[in-house]
Coordinates of C-alpha atoms in Angstrom, one line a residue:
M1 CA -15.9 15.5 -10.2
T2 CA -15.1 18.9 -8.6
P3 CA -11.9 20.4 -8.2
G4 CA -12.4 20.0 -4.7
A5 CA -13.4 16.8 -4.8
I6 CA -9.8 15.6 -7.0
A7 CA -8.1 17.7 -4.9
I8 CA -9.5 15.3 -1.7
R9 CA -9.0 12.1 -3.6
A10 CA -5.3 13.1 -4.2
L11 CA -4.5 13.4 -0.7
I12 CA -6.3 10.3 0.2
I13 CA -4.5 8.5 -2.2
G14 CA -1.3 10.6 -1.6
F15 CA -1.5 9.7 2.7
I16 CA -2.2 6.1 1.2
I17 CA 0.9 5.9 -0.7
S18 CA 2.7 7.4 1.5
F19 CA 2.5 5.5 4.5
A20 CA 2.3 2.7 2.5
V21 CA 6.3 3.4 1.2
I22 CA 7.0 4.8 5.0
T23 CA 6.3 1.2 5.9
G24 CA 8.1 -0.1 2.8
F25 CA 11.2 1.8 3.7
A26 CA 11.3 -0.1 7.1
Y27 CA 11.0 -3.8 5.6
T28 CA 13.1 -3.2 2.9
T29 CA 15.9 -2.6 5.6
L30 CA 14.7 -5.9 7.1
L31 CA 14.8 -7.4 3.4
E32 CA 18.2 -6.2 2.7
R33 CA 19.7 -7.3 6.0
K34 CA 18.2 -10.8 5.6
L35 CA 19.5 -11.6 2.2
L36 CA 22.7 -10.3 2.7
A37 CA 22.9 -12.7 5.2
R38 CA 21.4 -15.3 3.0
L39 CA 24.1 -14.2 0.1
Q40 CA 27.2 -14.0 2.7
H41 CA 26.5 -17.1 4.7
R42 CA 25.7 -14.5 8.1
V43 CA 23.1 -14.7 10.8
G44 CA 20.5 -12.1 9.8
P45 CA 18.0 -10.4 12.1
N46 CA 16.2 -13.6 13.9
R47 CA 14.9 -12.4 17.3
A48 CA 13.0 -9.4 17.5
G49 CA 9.1 -10.2 16.9
Y50 CA 9.8 -13.7 16.6
L51 CA 6.5 -16.5 16.9
P52 CA 7.4 -19.5 19.3
I53 CA 5.5 -22.4 17.7
P54 CA 6.2 -26.0 19.0
W55 CA 7.6 -28.6 17.0
R56 CA 8.5 -31.7 17.6
G57 CA 9.3 -31.2 21.2
K58 CA 11.4 -27.6 20.1
E59 CA 10.1 -24.5 19.6
K60 CA 10.0 -23.2 16.4
R61 CA 10.5 -19.4 15.4
L62 CA 8.3 -18.1 13.0
L63 CA 8.9 -14.4 11.2
G64 CA 12.1 -14.1 13.3
G65 CA 13.1 -10.3 13.2
F66 CA 9.7 -9.2 11.7
L67 CA 9.6 -6.6 14.4
Q68 CA 13.2 -5.4 14.0
P69 CA 12.7 -2.0 11.6
A70 CA 10.4 -1.2 14.7
A71 CA 12.8 -1.7 17.5
D72 CA 15.6 0.5 15.3
A73 CA 12.8 3.2 14.8
V74 CA 12.3 2.8 18.6
K75 CA 16.4 3.1 19.2
L76 CA 16.7 5.7 16.5
F77 CA 14.0 8.0 18.3
F78 CA 15.6 7.8 22.0
K79 CA 19.2 8.1 21.1
E80 CA 21.5 11.4 22.3
D81 CA 20.8 14.1 19.6
P82 CA 23.2 16.6 20.2
T83 CA 23.8 19.4 17.5
P84 CA 27.5 20.3 17.1
A85 CA 28.5 24.0 17.8
K86 CA 28.7 27.0 15.2
V87 CA 26.4 25.1 12.9
D88 CA 23.6 26.8 10.8
R89 CA 21.2 25.6 13.0
V90 CA 18.5 26.5 10.0
I91 CA 20.0 24.7 7.0
Y92 CA 21.3 21.9 9.6
N93 CA 17.9 21.1 10.4
L94 CA 16.3 21.8 6.9
A95 CA 18.9 19.4 5.3
P96 CA 17.3 16.0 6.0
M97 CA 13.6 17.0 4.9
L98 CA 15.5 17.9 1.8
A99 CA 16.3 14.3 1.0
V100 CA 13.3 12.8 2.0
I101 CA 10.4 15.1 0.6
P102 CA 12.0 14.4 -3.2
A103 CA 11.9 10.5 -2.4
I104 CA 8.4 10.9 -1.6
L105 CA 7.5 13.6 -4.0
I106 CA 8.6 11.2 -7.3
L107 CA 5.9 8.7 -6.5
A108 CA 2.9 11.1 -7.4
V109 CA 3.2 10.5 -11.0
I110 CA 4.1 6.9 -11.0
P111 CA 0.9 4.9 -12.1
W112 CA 0.2 1.8 -9.9
A113 CA -2.8 0.3 -12.1
P114 CA -5.1 0.9 -14.8
A115 CA -8.3 2.9 -14.9
F116 CA -11.0 0.9 -13.0
R117 CA -14.0 2.1 -10.7
L118 CA -14.0 2.0 -6.9
G119 CA -17.7 2.7 -5.7
P120 CA -18.2 6.7 -7.1
W121 CA -14.7 7.3 -7.7
K122 CA -13.5 6.7 -11.0
F123 CA -9.8 6.5 -11.5
Q124 CA -8.9 7.5 -15.1
P125 CA -6.7 7.1 -17.2
Y126 CA -4.8 5.3 -14.6
F127 CA -4.3 4.9 -10.6
A128 CA -1.7 7.8 -9.4
I129 CA -1.6 10.4 -7.3
A130 CA -1.7 13.1 -9.8
P131 CA -2.7 11.2 -13.0
G132 CA -2.8 12.2 -16.7
I133 CA 0.4 14.7 -16.0
N134 CA 1.7 15.1 -19.6
V135 CA 5.2 16.4 -18.1
G136 CA 5.0 13.6 -15.7
V137 CA 9.1 12.4 -17.0
L138 CA 10.0 15.8 -16.6
F139 CA 8.8 16.2 -13.1
I140 CA 10.3 13.1 -12.1
L141 CA 14.0 14.9 -13.3
A142 CA 13.0 18.1 -11.6
I143 CA 12.4 16.5 -8.1
T144 CA 15.4 14.3 -8.3
S145 CA 17.7 17.1 -8.5
I146 CA 16.7 18.6 -5.5
G147 CA 17.9 16.0 -3.6
V148 CA 21.4 17.1 -4.4
Y149 CA 20.6 20.3 -2.3
G150 CA 20.1 17.9 1.1
V151 CA 23.4 16.5 0.4
V152 CA 25.3 19.7 -0.5
L153 CA 23.5 21.6 2.4
A154 CA 23.8 19.0 4.9
G155 CA 27.8 19.2 4.5
W156 CA 27.8 22.8 4.2
A157 CA 25.5 23.3 7.3
S158 CA 27.5 20.8 9.7
N159 CA 30.8 23.4 10.3
S160 CA 32.9 20.3 9.8
K161 CA 35.9 20.0 7.3
Y162 CA 35.1 16.2 6.9
A163 CA 31.2 17.1 6.3
I164 CA 31.9 19.4 3.6
L165 CA 34.5 17.4 1.5
G166 CA 31.9 14.7 1.6
G167 CA 28.9 16.8 0.7
I168 CA 31.1 17.9 -2.4
R169 CA 32.4 14.8 -3.4
A170 CA 28.6 13.4 -3.0
S171 CA 26.8 16.2 -5.2
A172 CA 29.8 15.4 -7.7
Q173 CA 28.6 12.1 -7.8
M174 CA 25.0 12.3 -8.1
I175 CA 25.5 15.7 -10.8
S176 CA 27.3 13.8 -12.9
Y177 CA 25.6 10.5 -13.2
E178 CA 22.3 12.4 -13.5
L179 CA 23.5 13.4 -16.9
A180 CA 23.7 9.9 -18.2
L181 CA 20.2 9.2 -16.3
G182 CA 18.6 12.1 -18.2
I183 CA 19.7 11.5 -21.6
I184 CA 18.8 7.7 -21.1
V185 CA 15.5 8.9 -20.1
L186 CA 14.6 10.3 -23.4
I187 CA 14.6 7.1 -25.1
P188 CA 11.4 5.8 -23.5
I189 CA 9.9 9.3 -24.1
M190 CA 10.7 9.3 -28.0
M191 CA 9.7 5.6 -28.4
A192 CA 6.2 6.1 -26.8
N193 CA 6.2 10.1 -27.9
S194 CA 4.9 11.2 -24.5
M195 CA 6.0 12.3 -21.3
D196 CA 3.1 10.8 -19.7
L197 CA 3.9 7.5 -17.5
G198 CA 0.6 6.1 -18.1
Q199 CA 1.1 6.3 -22.0
I200 CA 4.8 5.0 -21.4
V201 CA 3.3 2.5 -19.8
E202 CA 0.7 1.6 -22.3
A203 CA 3.4 1.7 -25.2
Q204 CA 4.8 -1.2 -23.7
R205 CA 1.4 -3.6 -24.1
P206 CA 3.2 -5.9 -26.8
V207 CA 6.9 -5.9 -25.5
W208 CA 8.7 -4.4 -22.9
Y209 CA 11.4 -1.8 -23.3
I210 CA 13.8 -3.8 -21.7
F211 CA 13.5 -6.3 -24.4
I212 CA 13.8 -3.8 -27.5
Q213 CA 16.6 -1.4 -25.0
P214 CA 18.7 -3.4 -23.4
L215 CA 21.6 -1.1 -22.9
A216 CA 19.4 2.2 -22.0
A217 CA 17.5 -0.2 -18.9
L218 CA 21.3 -1.4 -17.8
V219 CA 22.3 2.4 -17.9
F220 CA 19.5 3.5 -16.4
Y221 CA 20.2 1.4 -13.6
I222 CA 23.5 2.1 -12.9
A223 CA 22.7 5.4 -13.0
S224 CA 20.4 4.9 -10.2
L225 CA 22.8 3.2 -8.2
A226 CA 25.0 6.2 -8.4
E227 CA 22.6 8.6 -7.7
L228 CA 21.6 6.8 -4.6
Q229 CA 24.8 6.6 -3.9
R230 CA 24.4 2.7 -3.5
A231 CA 27.3 -0.3 -3.4
P232 CA 29.6 -0.7 -5.5
F233 CA 29.1 3.9 -5.7
D234 CA 28.8 4.1 -2.1
L235 CA 31.8 6.5 -1.4
L236 CA 30.1 7.7 1.5
E237 CA 31.0 4.8 3.6
A238 CA 34.5 3.5 2.3
E239 CA 36.4 1.7 4.8
Q240 CA 39.6 3.4 4.4
E241 CA 38.3 6.6 5.2
L242 CA 37.8 8.2 8.8
S243 CA 34.3 9.8 8.5
A244 CA 31.4 8.9 6.9
G245 CA 30.4 11.7 4.2
F246 CA 28.2 14.6 4.5
N247 CA 26.4 13.2 7.1
V248 CA 29.0 12.5 9.9
E249 CA 27.7 15.3 12.4
Y250 CA 24.4 14.4 12.4
G251 CA 22.9 11.6 15.0
S252 CA 19.3 10.0 15.9
M253 CA 16.1 11.2 14.0
R254 CA 18.3 13.5 11.7
F255 CA 20.7 10.9 10.5
G256 CA 17.5 8.4 10.8
M257 CA 15.8 10.7 7.9
F258 CA 18.8 10.3 5.5
F259 CA 19.1 6.6 6.2
M260 CA 15.1 6.7 5.6
A261 CA 16.0 8.8 2.1
E262 CA 18.2 6.2 0.7
Y263 CA 16.0 3.3 1.2
M264 CA 12.8 5.5 -0.1
K265 CA 14.6 6.4 -3.3
M266 CA 15.5 2.8 -3.8
I267 CA 11.5 2.2 -4.0
S268 CA 11.0 5.2 -5.7
L269 CA 13.7 4.0 -8.4
S270 CA 12.8 0.8 -8.5
A271 CA 9.2 2.0 -9.4
I272 CA 10.6 4.5 -12.0
F273 CA 12.6 1.6 -13.6
A274 CA 9.4 -1.4 -13.8
T275 CA 7.3 1.8 -15.7
F276 CA 10.2 2.5 -17.8
F277 CA 11.4 -0.6 -18.8
L278 CA 9.1 -3.2 -17.1
G279 CA 6.0 -2.4 -18.3
G280 CA 4.6 -0.8 -15.1
Y281 CA 1.2 -2.6 -14.1
R282 CA 1.2 -4.7 -16.9
G283 CA 0.5 -8.0 -17.0
P284 CA -1.4 -11.1 -17.6
F285 CA -5.3 -10.3 -16.9
V286 CA -4.5 -6.6 -15.7
D287 CA -7.5 -5.8 -18.5
Q288 CA -9.9 -7.8 -17.1
L289 CA -8.7 -7.9 -13.5
P290 CA -7.1 -3.8 -12.6
W291 CA -6.2 -4.6 -9.1
L292 CA -3.5 -7.5 -10.4
G293 CA -1.7 -4.0 -11.9
F294 CA -0.8 -3.2 -8.1
I295 CA 0.3 -6.6 -7.5
Y296 CA 2.8 -6.8 -11.0
I297 CA 4.2 -3.6 -10.5
I298 CA 4.8 -4.2 -6.5
G299 CA 6.5 -7.3 -7.4
K300 CA 8.7 -5.6 -10.1
I301 CA 9.8 -2.9 -7.4
V302 CA 10.4 -6.1 -4.9
L303 CA 12.7 -7.8 -8.1
S304 CA 14.7 -4.7 -8.4
L305 CA 15.1 -4.1 -4.9
C306 CA 16.5 -7.7 -4.3
L307 CA 19.0 -7.1 -7.1
M308 CA 20.1 -4.0 -5.6
I309 CA 20.9 -5.7 -2.7
W310 CA 22.8 -8.7 -4.4
I311 CA 24.7 -6.1 -6.3
R312 CA 26.0 -4.4 -2.6
A313 CA 26.9 -8.3 -1.5
T314 CA 29.0 -9.1 -5.0
L315 CA 30.5 -6.3 -6.1
P316 CA 33.6 -4.6 -4.4
R317 CA 33.4 -0.6 -4.1
L318 CA 34.9 1.8 -6.6
R319 CA 37.5 4.3 -6.0
Y320 CA 36.4 8.0 -6.6
D321 CA 38.6 8.5 -9.6
Q322 CA 37.2 5.2 -11.3
L323 CA 34.0 6.3 -10.3
M324 CA 34.1 9.4 -12.0
G325 CA 35.9 8.0 -15.0
F326 CA 33.4 5.4 -15.3
G327 CA 30.6 8.0 -15.3
W328 CA 32.3 10.8 -17.9
K329 CA 34.2 8.5 -20.0
A330 CA 32.1 5.0 -20.3
L331 CA 28.4 5.8 -19.1
L332 CA 27.7 9.1 -20.6
P333 CA 28.9 8.7 -23.9
I334 CA 27.2 5.1 -24.2
A335 CA 24.1 7.2 -23.2
V336 CA 24.8 9.5 -26.3
L337 CA 25.8 7.1 -28.7
N338 CA 22.0 5.0 -28.0
F339 CA 19.7 7.8 -27.7
I340 CA 21.6 9.2 -31.4
I341 CA 21.2 5.8 -32.8
T342 CA 17.2 5.2 -31.5
A343 CA 16.2 8.9 -32.9
I344 CA 17.6 7.9 -36.2
L345 CA 15.8 4.4 -36.2
I346 CA 12.6 6.4 -35.1
V347 CA 12.9 8.8 -37.5
M348 CA 13.5 6.3 -40.4
A349 CA 10.9 4.3 -39.1
E350 CA 7.9 7.2 -39.0
E351 CA 9.5 8.2 -42.7
G352 CA 9.4 4.5 -43.9
T353 CA 12.7 4.1 -44.5
L354 CA 13.6 1.4 -42.0
A355 CA 11.9 -1.8 -43.5
P356 CA 13.7 -1.8 -47.0
L357 CA 16.4 -0.9 -45.3
L358 CA 16.4 -4.1 -42.8
E359 CA 15.0 -6.2 -45.7
S360 CA 18.2 -5.0 -47.6
V361 CA 20.6 -6.2 -44.4
R362 CA 18.7 -9.4 -44.3
R363 CA 19.2 -10.3 -48.0
F364 CA 22.7 -9.1 -47.9
F365 CA 23.5 -11.5 -45.3
I366 CA 21.1 -14.8 -45.9
G367 CA 21.2 -14.2 -49.7

């Protein structure tokens, strides 16, 4: 294919995936409200969009709440959109974009299915917006770091002491947990010997990394929740405080963009977690039927989203000192120690000394 054809194909795939994720963001909010209602014995959205079906002399409501995301979007569009006095207007308007754009860009290197052919197009080595990038993990780390700028600039540009304190606190939280996240990401890189996400997925063909490195998967997931500022790390929405953090001065769709960024990052980080530790698009019969890869990875993303919602419904919020102490005193040392042990074991396996050592240990304990 010519470079122009490759660029056009990437634009088309990018538009389709972006549209799917934006739609998925809307219905992730519905999933959260419905699942939280089930877990906490409450009534979730059940009015907007239901289909009335006669059933034994009564009206049965099917798909209750299906149009709730559309109703919420209309409400945000038509809400009053005030701009506080003396704000830095350029940065004030730019900050919500800096929060949303990285959440979409992360998806550029995520592999969604193995190689297959669709008409005149061949998707090789796997289906993605930008497949075969050998620095895909580095790209993800760089893009996720940009989200910090949207948070801190939103607080600074709002000309409010509550907003700037919330922005500083949120950015400190994100930077602290990025250290553990960045170190733990090195483990799948070392095990697959590549930063190409497609090769990391293929390296999990015999067994997923979550079974080989359960501690690394746990640390990654906890650090991801802290990056998302989700419960129990949602210090921005603590009831004991008077403000809502860095976005307290935002309203209407500018507030909606921060709201959108949170849920789109939930989808993006769930896709990354599935790629690193759950085998990505790998699953039964995916080699014979490549389209099954889309179903497998979407199913893993939905399971991860349900787990995030379950955690929110279950665990109490941490205090800020507990949050920072947990990140620096517990999560970071565990990530570093796990990284060192994994690196030593990989070197020993490559030099052929690991198998004799394991055999000696087995004989010592079994006899």
